[in-house]
Coordinates of C-alpha atoms (C1' of nucleotides) in Angstrom, one line a residue:
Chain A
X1 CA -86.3 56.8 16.2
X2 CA -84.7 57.8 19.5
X3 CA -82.7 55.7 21.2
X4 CA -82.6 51.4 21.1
X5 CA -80.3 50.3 23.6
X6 CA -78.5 47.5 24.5
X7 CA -76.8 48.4 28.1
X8 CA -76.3 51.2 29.9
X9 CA -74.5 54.0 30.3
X10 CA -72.6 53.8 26.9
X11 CA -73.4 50.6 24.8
X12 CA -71.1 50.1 22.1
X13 CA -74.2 48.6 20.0
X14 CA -76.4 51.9 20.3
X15 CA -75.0 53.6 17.4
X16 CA -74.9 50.4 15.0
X17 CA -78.8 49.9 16.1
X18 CA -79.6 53.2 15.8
X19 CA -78.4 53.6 11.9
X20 CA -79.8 50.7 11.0
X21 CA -82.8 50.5 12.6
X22 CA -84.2 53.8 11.2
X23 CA -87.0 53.8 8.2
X24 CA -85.3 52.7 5.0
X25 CA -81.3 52.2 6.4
X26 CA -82.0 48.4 6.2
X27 CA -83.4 48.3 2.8
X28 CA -80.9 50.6 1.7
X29 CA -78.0 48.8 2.6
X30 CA -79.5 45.5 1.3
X31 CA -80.0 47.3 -2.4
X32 CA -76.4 48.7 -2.1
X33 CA -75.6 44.9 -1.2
X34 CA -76.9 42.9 -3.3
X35 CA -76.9 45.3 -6.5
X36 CA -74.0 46.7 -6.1
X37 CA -73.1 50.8 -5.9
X38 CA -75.9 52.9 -7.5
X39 CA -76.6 56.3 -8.1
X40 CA -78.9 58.9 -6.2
X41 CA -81.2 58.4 -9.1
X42 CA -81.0 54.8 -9.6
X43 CA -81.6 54.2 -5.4
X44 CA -84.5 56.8 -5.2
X45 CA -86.4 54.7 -7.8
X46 CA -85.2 51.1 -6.7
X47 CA -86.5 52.2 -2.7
X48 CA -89.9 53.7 -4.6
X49 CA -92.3 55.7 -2.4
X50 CA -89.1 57.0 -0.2
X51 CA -89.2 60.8 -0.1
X52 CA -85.6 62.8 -1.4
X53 CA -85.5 64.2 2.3
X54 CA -85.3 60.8 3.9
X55 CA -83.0 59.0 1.5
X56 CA -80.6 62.3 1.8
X57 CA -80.9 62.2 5.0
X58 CA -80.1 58.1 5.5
X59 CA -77.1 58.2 3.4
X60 CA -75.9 61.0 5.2
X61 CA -76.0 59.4 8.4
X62 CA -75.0 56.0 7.1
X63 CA -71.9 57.9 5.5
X64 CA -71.4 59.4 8.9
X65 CA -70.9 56.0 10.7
X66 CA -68.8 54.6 7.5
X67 CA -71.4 52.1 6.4
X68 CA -71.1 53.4 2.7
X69 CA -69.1 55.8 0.4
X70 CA -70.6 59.0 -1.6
X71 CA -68.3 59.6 -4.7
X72 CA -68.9 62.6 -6.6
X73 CA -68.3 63.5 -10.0
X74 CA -68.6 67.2 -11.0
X75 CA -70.0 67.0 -13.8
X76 CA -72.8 68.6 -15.2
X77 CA -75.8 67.5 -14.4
X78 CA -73.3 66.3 -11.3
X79 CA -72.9 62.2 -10.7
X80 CA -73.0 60.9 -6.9
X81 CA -72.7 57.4 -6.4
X82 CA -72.5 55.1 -3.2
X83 CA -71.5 52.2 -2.2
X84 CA -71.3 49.9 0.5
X85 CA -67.6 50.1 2.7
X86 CA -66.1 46.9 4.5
X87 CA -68.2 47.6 7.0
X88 CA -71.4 48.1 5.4
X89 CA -70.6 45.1 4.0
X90 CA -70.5 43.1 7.0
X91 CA -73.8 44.7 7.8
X92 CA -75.4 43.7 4.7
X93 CA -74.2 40.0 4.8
X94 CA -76.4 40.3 8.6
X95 CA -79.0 41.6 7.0
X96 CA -79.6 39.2 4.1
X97 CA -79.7 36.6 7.0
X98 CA -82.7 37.9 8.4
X99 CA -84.2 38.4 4.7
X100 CA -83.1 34.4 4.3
X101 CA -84.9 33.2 7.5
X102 CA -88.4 36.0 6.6
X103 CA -88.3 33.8 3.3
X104 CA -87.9 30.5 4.6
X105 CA -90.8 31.1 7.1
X106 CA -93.2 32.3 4.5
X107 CA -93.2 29.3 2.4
X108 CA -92.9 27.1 5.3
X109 CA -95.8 28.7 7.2
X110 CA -97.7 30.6 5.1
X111 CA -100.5 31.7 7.5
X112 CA -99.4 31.4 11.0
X113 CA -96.3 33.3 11.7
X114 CA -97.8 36.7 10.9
X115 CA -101.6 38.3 11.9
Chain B
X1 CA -93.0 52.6 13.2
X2 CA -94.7 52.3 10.4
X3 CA -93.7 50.5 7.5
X4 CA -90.0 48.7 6.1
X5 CA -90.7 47.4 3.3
X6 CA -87.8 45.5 1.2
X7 CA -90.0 44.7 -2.0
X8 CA -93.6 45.7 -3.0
X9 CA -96.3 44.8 -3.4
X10 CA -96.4 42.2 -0.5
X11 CA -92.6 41.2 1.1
X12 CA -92.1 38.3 3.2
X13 CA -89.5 39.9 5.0
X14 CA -92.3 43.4 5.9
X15 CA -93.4 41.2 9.0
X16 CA -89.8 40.1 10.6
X17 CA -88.7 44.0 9.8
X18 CA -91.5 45.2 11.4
X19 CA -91.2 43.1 14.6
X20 CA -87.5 43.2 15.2
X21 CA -87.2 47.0 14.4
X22 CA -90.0 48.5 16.5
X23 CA -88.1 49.8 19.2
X24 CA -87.0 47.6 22.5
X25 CA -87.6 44.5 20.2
X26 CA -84.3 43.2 19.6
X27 CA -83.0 44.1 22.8
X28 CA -85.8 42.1 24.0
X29 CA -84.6 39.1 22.1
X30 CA -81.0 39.7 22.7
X31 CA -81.7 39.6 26.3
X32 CA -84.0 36.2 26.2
X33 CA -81.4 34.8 24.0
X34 CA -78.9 35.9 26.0
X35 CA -79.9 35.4 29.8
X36 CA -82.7 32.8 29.0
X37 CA -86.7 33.0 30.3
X38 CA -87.4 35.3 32.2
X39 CA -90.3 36.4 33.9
X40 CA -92.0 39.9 33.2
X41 CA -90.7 41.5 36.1
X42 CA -87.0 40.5 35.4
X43 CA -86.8 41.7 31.8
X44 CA -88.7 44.9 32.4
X45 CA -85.9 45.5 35.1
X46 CA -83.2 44.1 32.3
X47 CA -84.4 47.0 30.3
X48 CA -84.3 49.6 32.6
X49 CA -86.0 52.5 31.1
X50 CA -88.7 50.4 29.1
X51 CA -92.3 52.3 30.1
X52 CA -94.4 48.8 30.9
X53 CA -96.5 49.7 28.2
X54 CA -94.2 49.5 25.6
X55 CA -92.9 46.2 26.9
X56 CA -96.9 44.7 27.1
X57 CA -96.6 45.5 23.6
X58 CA -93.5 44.4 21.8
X59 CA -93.8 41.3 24.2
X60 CA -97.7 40.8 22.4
X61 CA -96.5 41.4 18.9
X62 CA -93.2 39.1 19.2
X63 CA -95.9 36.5 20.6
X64 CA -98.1 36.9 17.8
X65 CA -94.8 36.4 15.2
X66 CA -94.0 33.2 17.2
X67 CA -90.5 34.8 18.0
X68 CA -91.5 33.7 21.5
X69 CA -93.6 31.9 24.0
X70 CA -95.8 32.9 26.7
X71 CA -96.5 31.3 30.0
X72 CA -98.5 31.5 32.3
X73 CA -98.6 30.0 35.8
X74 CA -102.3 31.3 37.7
X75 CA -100.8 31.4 41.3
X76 CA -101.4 34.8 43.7
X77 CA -99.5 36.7 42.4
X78 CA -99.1 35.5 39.0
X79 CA -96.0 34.0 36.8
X80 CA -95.6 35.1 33.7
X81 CA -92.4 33.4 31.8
X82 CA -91.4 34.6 28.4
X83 CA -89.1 32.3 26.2
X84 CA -87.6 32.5 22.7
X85 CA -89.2 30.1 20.3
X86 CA -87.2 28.3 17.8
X87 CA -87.7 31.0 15.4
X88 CA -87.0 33.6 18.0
X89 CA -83.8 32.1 18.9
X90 CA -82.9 32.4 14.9
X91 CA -83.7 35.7 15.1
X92 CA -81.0 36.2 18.3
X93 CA -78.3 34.6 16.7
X94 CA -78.5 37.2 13.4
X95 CA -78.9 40.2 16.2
X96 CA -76.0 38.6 18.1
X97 CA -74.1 38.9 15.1
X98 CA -74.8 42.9 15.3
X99 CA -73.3 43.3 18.5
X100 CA -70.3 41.2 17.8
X101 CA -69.3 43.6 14.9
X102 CA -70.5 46.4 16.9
X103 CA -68.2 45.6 19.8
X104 CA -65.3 44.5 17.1
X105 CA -65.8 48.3 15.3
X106 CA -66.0 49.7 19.3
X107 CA -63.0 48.5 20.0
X108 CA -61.1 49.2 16.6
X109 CA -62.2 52.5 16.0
X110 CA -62.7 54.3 19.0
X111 CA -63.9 57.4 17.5
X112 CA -63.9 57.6 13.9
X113 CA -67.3 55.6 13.5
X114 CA -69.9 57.2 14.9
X115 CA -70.0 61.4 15.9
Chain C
dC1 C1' -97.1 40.5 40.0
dG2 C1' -98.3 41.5 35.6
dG3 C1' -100.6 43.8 33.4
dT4 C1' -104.8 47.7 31.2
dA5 C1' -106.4 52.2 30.2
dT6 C1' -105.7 57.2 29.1
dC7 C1' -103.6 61.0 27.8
dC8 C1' -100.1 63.7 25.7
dT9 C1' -95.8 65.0 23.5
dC10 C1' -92.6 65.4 20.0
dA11 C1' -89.6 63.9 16.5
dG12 C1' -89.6 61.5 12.3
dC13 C1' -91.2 61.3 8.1
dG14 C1' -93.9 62.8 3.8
dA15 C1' -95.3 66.4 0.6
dT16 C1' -94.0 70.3 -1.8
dA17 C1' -91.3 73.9 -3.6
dC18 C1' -87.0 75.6 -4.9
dT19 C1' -81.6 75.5 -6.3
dG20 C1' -76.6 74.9 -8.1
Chain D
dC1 C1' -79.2 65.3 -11.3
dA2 C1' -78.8 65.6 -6.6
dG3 C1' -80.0 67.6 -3.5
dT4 C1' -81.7 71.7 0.4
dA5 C1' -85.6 74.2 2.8
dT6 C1' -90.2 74.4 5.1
dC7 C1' -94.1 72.9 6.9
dG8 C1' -97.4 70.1 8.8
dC9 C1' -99.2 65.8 10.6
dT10 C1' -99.3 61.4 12.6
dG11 C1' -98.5 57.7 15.7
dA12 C1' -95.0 55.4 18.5
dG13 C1' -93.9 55.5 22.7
dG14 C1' -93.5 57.7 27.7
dA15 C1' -95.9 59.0 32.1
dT16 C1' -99.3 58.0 35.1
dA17 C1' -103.1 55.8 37.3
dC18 C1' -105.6 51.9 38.2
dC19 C1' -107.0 46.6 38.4
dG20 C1' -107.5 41.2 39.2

DNA sequence: CGGTATCCTCAGCGATACTG
DNA sequence: CAGTATCGCTGAGGATACCG
């Protein structure tokens, strides 16, 4: 995804939009949300046909604009988990509205509001 | 864009994904929500840098979703109006929800959210 | 004015293989 | 287990030209 803007030149919302409007950021944050924090492992299976490359590379980004934690454990085999941060919180609260209304409209209109 | 899917086999919440996250879309809905109707001309302008094929589209598919109304007044040259519908308008309030946090985060942490 | 119709590019993602 | 490294393809979207 390149680039969904909200005003011009610098629009404080681009960089919200952006991570959250790529493949799989939305889900993620809604498993991380409403399952709490979860392993590498235990996310990679939960998401299903999502690649390794994206999910690595979603987390990292996320992580980058502080909508979730990584905490490793050194261990071996080693033990990263991630979770949701005040902020990706917030998010996640905004994005179980939009799951709420998508479920109220398909039992309310179960033919017409989609092709 | 291809696919967000939240659940398998068949999610409710695929089809708002899909609509709102295709690129331009919820600007396009932030800026009906915000500013009102407006006509194709205005919102292409609204969005600047939009190609008018892209717009032609997102504007079809939000149609088809019922996020928002079309209408059309046959005078030379032409009126086209678009409006939110009353599930569109839904739709704005969650994505006006994004910006406010967006522009809350802008302004509290100038530089430690995004790179 | 409000669109279609084409063509083309490129970056985002999946598949696969490998590693500490 | 939790990644990194390559490669290749596909389709979303931009540019451009034209139309009722």
């Amino acid at each position: 995804m390149k680039e969904i803007r909200t005003e011009q030149p610098h629009c404080p919302v681009d960089g919200v939009m952006h991570l959250l409007f790529a493949k799989w950021s939305a889900h993620i944050i809604w498993v991380l949300g409403a399952e709490g924090a979860q392993r590498f492992g235990e996310l990679k299976r939960r998401l299903d046909p999502i690649s390794t490359k994206t999910l690595t590379e979603r987390l990292r980004e996320l992580e980058m604009g502080t909508l979730l934690h990584r905490e490793v454990v050194a261990t071996i085999p080693p033990q990263v988990t991630y979770s949701l941060t005040a902020k990706g919180t917030a998010i996640h609260g905004v994005v179980d509205q939009l799951v709420v209304l998508a479920n109220k409209w398909e039992s309310e209109t179960p033919n017409d509001s989609m092709q």
